[in-house]
Tab-separated table of C-alpha atoms and ligand atoms in Angstrom:
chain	number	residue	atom	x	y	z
O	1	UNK	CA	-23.071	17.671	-24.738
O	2	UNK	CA	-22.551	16.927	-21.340
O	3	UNK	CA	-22.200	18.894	-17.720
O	4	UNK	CA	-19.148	18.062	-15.442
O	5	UNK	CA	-18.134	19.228	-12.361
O	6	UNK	CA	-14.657	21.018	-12.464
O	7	UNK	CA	-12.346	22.788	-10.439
O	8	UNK	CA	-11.477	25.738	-12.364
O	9	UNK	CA	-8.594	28.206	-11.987
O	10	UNK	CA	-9.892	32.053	-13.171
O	11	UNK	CA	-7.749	34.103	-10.861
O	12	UNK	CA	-3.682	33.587	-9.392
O	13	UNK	CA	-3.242	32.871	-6.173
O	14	UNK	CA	-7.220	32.448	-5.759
O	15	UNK	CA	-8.702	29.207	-4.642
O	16	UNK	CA	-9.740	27.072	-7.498
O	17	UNK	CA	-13.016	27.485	-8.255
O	18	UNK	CA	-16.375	24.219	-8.189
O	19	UNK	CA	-18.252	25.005	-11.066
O	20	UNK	CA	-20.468	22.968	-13.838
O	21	UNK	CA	-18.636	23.328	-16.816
O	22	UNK	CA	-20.463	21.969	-20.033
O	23	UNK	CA	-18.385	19.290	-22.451
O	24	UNK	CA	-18.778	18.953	-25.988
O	25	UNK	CA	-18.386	15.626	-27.471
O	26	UNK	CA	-15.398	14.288	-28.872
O	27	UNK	CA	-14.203	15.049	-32.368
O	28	UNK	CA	-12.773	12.289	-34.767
O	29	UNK	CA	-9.480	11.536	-32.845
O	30	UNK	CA	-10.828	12.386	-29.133
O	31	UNK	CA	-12.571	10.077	-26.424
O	32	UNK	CA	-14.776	11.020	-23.689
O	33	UNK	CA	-13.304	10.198	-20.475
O	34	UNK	CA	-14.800	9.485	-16.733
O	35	UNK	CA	-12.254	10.610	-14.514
O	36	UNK	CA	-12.095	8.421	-11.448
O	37	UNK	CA	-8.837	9.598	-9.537
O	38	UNK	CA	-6.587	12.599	-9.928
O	39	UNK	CA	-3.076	13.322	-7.830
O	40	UNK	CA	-3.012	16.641	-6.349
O	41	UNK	CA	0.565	17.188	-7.894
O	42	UNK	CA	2.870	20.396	-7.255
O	43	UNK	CA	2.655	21.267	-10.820
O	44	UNK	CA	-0.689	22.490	-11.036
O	45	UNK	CA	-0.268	24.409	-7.752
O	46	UNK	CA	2.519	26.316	-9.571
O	47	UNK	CA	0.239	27.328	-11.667
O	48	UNK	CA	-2.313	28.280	-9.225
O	49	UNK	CA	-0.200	30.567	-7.477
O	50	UNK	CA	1.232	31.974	-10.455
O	51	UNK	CA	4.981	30.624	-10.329
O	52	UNK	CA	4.822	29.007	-13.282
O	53	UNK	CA	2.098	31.159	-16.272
O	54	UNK	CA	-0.480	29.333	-18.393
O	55	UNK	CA	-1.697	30.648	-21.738
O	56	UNK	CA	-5.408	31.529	-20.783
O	57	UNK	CA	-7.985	31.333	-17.913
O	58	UNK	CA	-10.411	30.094	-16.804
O	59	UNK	CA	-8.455	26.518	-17.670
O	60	UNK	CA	-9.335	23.154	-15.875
O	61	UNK	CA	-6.099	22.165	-13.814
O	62	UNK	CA	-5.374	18.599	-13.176
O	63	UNK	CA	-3.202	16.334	-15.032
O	64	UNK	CA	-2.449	12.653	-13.001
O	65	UNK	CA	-5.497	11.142	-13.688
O	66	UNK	CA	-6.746	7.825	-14.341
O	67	UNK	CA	-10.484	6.930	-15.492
O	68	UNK	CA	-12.572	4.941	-18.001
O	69	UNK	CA	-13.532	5.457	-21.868
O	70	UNK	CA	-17.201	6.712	-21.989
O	71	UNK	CA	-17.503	7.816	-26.293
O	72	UNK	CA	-14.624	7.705	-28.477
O	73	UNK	CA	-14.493	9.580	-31.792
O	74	UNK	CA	-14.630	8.002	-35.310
O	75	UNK	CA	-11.233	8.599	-36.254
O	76	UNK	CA	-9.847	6.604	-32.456
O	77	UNK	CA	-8.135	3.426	-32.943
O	78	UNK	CA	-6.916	0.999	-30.162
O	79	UNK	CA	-9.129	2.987	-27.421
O	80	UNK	CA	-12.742	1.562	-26.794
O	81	UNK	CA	-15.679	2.374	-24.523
O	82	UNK	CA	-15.330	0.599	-21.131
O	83	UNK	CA	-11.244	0.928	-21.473
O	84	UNK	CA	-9.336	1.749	-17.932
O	85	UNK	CA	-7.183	4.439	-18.890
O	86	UNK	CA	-4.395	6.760	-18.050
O	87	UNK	CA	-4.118	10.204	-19.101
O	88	UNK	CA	-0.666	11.496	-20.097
O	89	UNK	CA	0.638	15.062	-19.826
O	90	UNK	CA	2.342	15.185	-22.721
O	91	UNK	CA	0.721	13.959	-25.578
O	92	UNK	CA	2.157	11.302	-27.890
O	93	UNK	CA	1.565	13.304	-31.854
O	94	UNK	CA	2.784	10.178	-33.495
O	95	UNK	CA	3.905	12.625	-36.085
O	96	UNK	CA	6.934	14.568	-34.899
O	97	UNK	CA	10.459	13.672	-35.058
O	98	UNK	CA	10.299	13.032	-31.568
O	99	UNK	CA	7.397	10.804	-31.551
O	100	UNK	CA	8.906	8.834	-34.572
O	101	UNK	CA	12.336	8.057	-32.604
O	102	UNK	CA	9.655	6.650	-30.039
O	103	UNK	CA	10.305	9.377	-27.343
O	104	UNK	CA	7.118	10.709	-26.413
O	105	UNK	CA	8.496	12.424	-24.000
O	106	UNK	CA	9.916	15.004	-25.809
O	107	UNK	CA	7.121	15.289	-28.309
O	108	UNK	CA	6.720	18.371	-30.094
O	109	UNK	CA	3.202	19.155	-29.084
O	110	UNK	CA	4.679	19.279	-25.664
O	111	UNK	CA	5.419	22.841	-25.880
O	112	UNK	CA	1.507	23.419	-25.869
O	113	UNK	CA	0.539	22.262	-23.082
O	114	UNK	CA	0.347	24.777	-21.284
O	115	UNK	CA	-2.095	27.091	-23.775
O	116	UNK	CA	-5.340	26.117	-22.937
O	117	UNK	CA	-6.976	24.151	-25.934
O	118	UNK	CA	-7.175	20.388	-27.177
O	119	UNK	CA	-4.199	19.287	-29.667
O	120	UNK	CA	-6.240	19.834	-32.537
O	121	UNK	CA	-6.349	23.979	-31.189
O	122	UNK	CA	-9.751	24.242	-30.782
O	123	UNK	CA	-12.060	24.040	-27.199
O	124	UNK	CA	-14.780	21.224	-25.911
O	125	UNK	CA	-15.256	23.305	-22.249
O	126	UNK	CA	-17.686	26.031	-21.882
O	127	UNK	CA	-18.605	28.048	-18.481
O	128	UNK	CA	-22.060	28.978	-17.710
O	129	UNK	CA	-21.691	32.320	-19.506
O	130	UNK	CA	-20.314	30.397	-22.595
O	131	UNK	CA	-16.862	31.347	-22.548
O	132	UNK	CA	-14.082	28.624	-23.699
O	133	UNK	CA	-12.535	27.024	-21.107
O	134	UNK	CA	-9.082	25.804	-21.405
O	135	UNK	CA	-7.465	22.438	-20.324
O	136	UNK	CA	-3.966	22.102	-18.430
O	137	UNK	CA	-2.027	19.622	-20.387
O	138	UNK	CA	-4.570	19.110	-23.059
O	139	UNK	CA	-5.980	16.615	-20.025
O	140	UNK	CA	-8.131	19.380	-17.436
O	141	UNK	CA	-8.465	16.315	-15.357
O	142	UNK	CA	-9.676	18.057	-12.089
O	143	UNK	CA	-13.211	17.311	-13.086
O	144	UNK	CA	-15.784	14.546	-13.568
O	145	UNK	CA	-15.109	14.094	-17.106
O	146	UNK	CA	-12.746	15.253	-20.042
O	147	UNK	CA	-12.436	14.886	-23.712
O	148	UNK	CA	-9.158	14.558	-24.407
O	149	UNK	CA	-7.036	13.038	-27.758
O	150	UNK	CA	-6.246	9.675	-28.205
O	151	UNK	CA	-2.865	11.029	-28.207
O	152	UNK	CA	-3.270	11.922	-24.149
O	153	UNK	CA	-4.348	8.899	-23.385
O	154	UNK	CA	-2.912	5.178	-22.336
O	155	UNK	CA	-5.291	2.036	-21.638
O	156	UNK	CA	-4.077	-0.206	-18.778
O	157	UNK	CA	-4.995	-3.619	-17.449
O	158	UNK	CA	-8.221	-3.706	-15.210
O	159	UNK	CA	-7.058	-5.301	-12.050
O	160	UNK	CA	-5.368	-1.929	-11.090
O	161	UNK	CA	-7.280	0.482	-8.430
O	162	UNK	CA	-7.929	3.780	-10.277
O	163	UNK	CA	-6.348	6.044	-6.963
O	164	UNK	CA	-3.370	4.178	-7.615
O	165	UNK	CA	-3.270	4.172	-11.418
O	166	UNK	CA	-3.324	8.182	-11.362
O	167	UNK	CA	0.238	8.225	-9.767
O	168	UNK	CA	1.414	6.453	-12.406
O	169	UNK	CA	0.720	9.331	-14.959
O	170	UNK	CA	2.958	11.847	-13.306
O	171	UNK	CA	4.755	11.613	-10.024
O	172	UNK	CA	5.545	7.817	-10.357
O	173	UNK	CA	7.395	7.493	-14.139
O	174	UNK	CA	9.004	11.210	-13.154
O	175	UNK	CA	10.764	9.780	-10.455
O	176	UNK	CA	11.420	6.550	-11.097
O	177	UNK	CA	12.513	6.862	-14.838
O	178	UNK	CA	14.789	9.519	-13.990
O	179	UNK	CA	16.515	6.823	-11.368
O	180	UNK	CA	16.526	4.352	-14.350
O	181	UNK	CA	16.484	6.012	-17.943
O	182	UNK	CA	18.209	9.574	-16.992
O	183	UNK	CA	20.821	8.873	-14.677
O	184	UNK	CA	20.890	5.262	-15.172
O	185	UNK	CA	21.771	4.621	-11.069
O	186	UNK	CA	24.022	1.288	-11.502
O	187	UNK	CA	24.345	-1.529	-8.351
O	188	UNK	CA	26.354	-0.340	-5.761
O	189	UNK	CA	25.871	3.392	-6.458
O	190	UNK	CA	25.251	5.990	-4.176
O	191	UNK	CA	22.502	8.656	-4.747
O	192	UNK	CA	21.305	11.958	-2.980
O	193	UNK	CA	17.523	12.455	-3.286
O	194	UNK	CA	16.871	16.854	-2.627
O	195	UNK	CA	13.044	17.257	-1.782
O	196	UNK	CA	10.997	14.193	-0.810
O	197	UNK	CA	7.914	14.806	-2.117
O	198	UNK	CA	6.058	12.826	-5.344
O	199	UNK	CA	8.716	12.765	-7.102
O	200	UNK	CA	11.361	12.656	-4.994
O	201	UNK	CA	10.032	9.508	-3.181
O	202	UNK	CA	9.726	8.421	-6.842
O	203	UNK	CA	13.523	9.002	-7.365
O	204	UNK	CA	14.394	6.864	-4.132
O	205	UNK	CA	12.461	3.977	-4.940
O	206	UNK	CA	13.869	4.273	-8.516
O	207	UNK	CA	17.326	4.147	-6.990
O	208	UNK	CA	16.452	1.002	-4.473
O	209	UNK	CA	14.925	-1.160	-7.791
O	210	UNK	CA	18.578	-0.052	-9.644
O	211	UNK	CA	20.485	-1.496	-6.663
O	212	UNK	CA	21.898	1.717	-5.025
O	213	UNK	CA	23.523	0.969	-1.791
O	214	UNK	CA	23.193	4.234	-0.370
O	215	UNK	CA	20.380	6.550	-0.835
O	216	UNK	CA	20.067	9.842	0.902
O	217	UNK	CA	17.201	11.669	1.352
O	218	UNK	CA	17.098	15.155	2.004
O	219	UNK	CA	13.991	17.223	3.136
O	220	UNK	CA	13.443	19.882	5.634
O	221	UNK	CA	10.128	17.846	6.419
O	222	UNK	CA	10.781	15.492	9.336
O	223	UNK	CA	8.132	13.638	8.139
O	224	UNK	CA	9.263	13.094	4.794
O	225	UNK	CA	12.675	11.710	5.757
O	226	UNK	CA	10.430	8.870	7.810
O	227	UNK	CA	8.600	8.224	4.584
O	228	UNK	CA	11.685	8.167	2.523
O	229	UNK	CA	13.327	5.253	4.941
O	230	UNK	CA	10.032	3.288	3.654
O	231	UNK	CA	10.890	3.993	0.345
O	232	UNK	CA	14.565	2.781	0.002
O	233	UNK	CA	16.438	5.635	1.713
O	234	UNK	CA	19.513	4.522	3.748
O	235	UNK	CA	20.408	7.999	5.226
O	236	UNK	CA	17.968	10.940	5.668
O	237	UNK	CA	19.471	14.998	6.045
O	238	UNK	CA	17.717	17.592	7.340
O	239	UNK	CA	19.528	20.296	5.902
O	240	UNK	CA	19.589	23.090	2.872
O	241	UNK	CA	22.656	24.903	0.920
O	242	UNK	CA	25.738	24.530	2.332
O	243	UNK	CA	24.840	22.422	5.677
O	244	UNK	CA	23.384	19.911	2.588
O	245	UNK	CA	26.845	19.616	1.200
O	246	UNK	CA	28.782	19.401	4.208
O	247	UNK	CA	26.088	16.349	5.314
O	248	UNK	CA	26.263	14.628	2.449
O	249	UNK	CA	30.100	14.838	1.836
O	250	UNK	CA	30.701	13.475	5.083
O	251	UNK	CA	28.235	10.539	4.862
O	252	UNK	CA	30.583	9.685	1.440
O	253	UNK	CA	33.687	9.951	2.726
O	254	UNK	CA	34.181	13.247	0.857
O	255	UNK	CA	33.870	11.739	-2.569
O	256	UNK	CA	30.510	12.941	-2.772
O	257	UNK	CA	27.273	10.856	-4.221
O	258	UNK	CA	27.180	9.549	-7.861
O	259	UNK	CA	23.751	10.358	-8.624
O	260	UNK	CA	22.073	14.057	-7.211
O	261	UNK	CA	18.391	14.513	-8.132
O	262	UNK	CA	16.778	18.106	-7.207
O	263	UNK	CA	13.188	17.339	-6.720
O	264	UNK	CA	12.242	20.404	-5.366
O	265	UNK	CA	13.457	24.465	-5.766
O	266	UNK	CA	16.101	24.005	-8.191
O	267	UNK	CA	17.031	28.222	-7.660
O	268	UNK	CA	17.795	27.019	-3.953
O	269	UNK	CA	19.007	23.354	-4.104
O	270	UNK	CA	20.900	23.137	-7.593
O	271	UNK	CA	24.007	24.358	-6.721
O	272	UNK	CA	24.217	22.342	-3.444
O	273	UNK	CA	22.972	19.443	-4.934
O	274	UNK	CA	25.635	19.550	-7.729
O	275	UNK	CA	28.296	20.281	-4.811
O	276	UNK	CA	27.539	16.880	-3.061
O	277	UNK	CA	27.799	15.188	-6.038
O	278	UNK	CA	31.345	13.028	-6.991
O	279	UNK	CA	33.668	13.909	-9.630
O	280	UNK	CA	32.629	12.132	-13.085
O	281	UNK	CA	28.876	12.162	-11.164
O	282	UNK	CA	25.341	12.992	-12.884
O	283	UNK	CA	22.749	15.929	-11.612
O	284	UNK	CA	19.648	15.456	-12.800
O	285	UNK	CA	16.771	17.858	-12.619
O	286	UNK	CA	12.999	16.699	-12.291
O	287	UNK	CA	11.454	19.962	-10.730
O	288	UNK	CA	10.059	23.323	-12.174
O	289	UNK	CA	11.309	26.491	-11.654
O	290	UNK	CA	9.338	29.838	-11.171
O	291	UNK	CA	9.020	31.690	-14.151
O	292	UNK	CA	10.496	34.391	-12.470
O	293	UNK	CA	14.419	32.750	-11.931
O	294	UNK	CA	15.968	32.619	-15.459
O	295	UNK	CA	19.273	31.736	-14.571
O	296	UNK	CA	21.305	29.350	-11.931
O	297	UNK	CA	24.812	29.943	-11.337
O	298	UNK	CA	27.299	26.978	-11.294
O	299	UNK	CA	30.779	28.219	-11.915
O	300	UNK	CA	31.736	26.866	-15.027
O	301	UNK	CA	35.620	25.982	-13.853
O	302	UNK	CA	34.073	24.200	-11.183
O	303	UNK	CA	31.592	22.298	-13.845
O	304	UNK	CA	34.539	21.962	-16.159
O	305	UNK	CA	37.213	20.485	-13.609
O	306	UNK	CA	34.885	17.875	-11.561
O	307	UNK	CA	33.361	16.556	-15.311
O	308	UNK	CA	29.896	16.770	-13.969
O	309	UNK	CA	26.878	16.570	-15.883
O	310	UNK	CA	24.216	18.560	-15.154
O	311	UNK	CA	20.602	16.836	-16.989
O	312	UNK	CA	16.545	17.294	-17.496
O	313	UNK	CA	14.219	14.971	-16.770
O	314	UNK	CA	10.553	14.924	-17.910
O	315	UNK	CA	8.361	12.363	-17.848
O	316	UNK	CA	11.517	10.232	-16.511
O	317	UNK	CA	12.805	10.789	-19.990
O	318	UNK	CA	10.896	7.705	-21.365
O	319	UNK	CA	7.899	7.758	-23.623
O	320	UNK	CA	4.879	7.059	-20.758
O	321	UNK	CA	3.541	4.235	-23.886
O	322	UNK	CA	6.616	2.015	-22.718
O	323	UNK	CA	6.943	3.143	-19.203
O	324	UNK	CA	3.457	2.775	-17.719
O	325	UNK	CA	2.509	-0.746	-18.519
O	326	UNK	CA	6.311	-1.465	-17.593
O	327	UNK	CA	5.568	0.403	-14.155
O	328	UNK	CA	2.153	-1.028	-13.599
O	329	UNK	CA	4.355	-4.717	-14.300
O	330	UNK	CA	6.517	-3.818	-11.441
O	331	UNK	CA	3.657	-2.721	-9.042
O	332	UNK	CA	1.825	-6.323	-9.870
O	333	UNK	CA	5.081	-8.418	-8.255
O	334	UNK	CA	5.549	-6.223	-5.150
O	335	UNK	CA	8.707	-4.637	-6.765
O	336	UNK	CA	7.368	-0.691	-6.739
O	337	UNK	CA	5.104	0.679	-3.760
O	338	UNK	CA	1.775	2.762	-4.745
O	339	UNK	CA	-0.650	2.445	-2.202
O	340	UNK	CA	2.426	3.854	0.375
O	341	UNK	CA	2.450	6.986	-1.500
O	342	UNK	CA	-0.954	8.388	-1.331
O	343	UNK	CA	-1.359	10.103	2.062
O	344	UNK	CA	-4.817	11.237	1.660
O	345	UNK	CA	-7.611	11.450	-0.262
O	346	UNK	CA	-10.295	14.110	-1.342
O	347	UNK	CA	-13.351	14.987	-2.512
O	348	UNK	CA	-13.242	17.365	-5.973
O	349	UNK	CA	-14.982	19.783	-3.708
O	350	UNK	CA	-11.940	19.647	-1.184
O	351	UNK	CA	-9.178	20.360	-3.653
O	352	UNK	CA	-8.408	23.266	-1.845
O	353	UNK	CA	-8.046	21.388	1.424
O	354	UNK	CA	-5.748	19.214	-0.528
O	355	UNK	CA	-3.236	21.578	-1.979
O	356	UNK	CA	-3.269	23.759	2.021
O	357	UNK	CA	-2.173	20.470	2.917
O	358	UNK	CA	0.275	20.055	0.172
O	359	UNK	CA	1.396	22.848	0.875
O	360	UNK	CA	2.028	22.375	4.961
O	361	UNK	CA	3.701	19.301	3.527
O	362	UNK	CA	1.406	16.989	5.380
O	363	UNK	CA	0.919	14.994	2.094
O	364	UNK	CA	3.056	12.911	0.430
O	365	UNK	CA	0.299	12.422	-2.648
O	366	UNK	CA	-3.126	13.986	-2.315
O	367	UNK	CA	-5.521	12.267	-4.388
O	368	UNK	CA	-9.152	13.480	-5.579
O	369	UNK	CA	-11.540	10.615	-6.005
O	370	UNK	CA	-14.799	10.369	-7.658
O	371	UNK	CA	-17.890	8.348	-7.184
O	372	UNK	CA	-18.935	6.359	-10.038
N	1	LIG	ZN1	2.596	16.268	-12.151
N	2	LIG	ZN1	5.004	14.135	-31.256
């Protein structure tokens, strides 16, 4: 059994809460984990504010972590104490039809994630008056430590600094892969980038490592069209719905861009997004949505006639088992940028400072570190 410190979400739209939660050890196919960085991603905020619903509370948020094996269970193979690992929202089963085509990314299990226990279904977090404790993305990684399944869990070279490891389990393959695996941006393209945040300044460096020749960024954060230029971007557009379109159209001589990716909103920028996009073109979507919008409207004539198509992306729609060492590879020769993304960085006692500033959109990428 061990204590942790965790930042715990009990009630919506509440600040998380520091508590010491207690840890039970890992079962057969589960390791012990020391978390030593986690991003301060928009996804968990979602859930904090109650846009987007989890299963149970209290649950530990926090799922772009990177840390080292402390215990692994008697059933783990391939995973040993000491490992450098990364933790990976959506668990690889290795027994679904998914996981047996390779795509981890759409794994079965994935539909779990957001219910509160480990893969197995049962609970290794207790509070202090002994009830369960759930764990966002079968990870919880907004704490010292968490047992998590081998499943979660990805071990990565040692020569890579654990702030800038974390990225790589969320923002980083979300935006990048859906540049390269989802849309498949060719040399020469043109792409529009909606919402510069993690992902988005994911997307644009995607897009600048698959040769686009123009990349606009769009943000209503000043700011964030600066970063973006650092990133790849050619063009920045400070604009929303219509006024997005119109921008965008006339930077492409009317033909519109071949890629659009809608990073952020999708009730708000989908439509315009898809608008600024060419005839033949791709629209891919990366972001959540509120619970409460269950429908967009694109008029299907106008979806019919141009021969868009209109796509998901999770995960960058590549299994994270192929994509992070492959992402880490491209870090090592200069080729992606990490360190540029993270902003700022917090205590786990700060988290709340973090997401306000999220939220103000004075960060890029938060991250939460912790002392050894
Ligand atoms: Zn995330
Ligand atoms: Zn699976």
């Amino acid at each position: 059994m061990t204590k942790s410190l965790a930042a715990v979400f009990r009630e919506i739209g509440a600040p998380v809460s520091i508590e010491r939660i207690t840890l039970d050890p890992p079962e057969t196919t589960e390791v012990l984990v020391r978390i030593a960085a986690v991003g301060l991603c928009r996804t968990d905020y979602h859930v904090m504010r109650g846009e987007r619903r989890v299963a149970m509370r209290p649950m530990v948020l926090g799922h772009e972590a990177a840390g080292v094996v402390e215990q692994i269970g008697s059933a783990v193979s391939g995973i040993k104490p000491g490992d450098h690992v990364i933790l990976t929202f959506i668990p690889a089963c290795g027994k679904c039809h998914w996981c047996g085509k390779g795509l981890h990314h759409l794994c079965a299990e994935g539909a779990r994630i957001t219910q509160g226990p480990q893969l197995d279904g049962s609970y290794r977090r207790r509070d202090h008056e002994g009830h369960a404790v759930g764990a966002f993305c079968m990870i919880g990684a907004f704490a010292e430590r968490a047992v998590v399944d081998q499943a979660s869990v990805v071990v990565i070279d040692k020569d890579i600094p654990f702030d800038l490891a974390s990225l790589v389990a969320c923002g980083v393959p979300a935006g990048v892969g859906a540049a390269r695996q989802r849309a498949r941006v060719q040399p020469g393209d043109s792409v529009l980038v909606v919402g510069c945040g993690g992902d988005g300044m994911n997307v644009v460096q995607g897009a600048r490592l698959c040769g686009a020749v123009q990349i606009i960024a769009a943000d209503i954060v000043p700011a964030k069209l600066d970063w973006a230029r650092e990133f790849g971007a050619t063009h920045g557009v400070n604009a929303q719905g219509e006024a997005l379109t119109r921008a965008v159209l006339e930077l492409t001589g009317g033909i519109g861009v071949n890629h659009a990716f809608v990073c952020i909103d999708p009730p708000s920028t989908l439509l315009p997004a898809f608008r600024a996009t060419a005839k033949g073109g791709n629209v891919v979507v990366t972001a959540l949505t509120p619970d409460t919008v269950t429908e967009i409207n694109i008029p299907p004539l106008e979806l019919f006639v141009t021969q868009k198509a209109i796509m998901g992306a999770v995960y960058g729609f590549s299994s994270p088992r192929l994509q992070i060492p492959e992402l880490l590879g491209l870090y090592r020769n200069g080729a992606l940028k990490l360190r540029e993304l993270i902003t700022r960085r917090y205590r786990l006692d700060e988290i709340n400072q973090g997401y306000a500033d999220l939220e103000a959109g004075r960060n890029l990428r938060g991250v939460v570190l912790f002392d050894d």
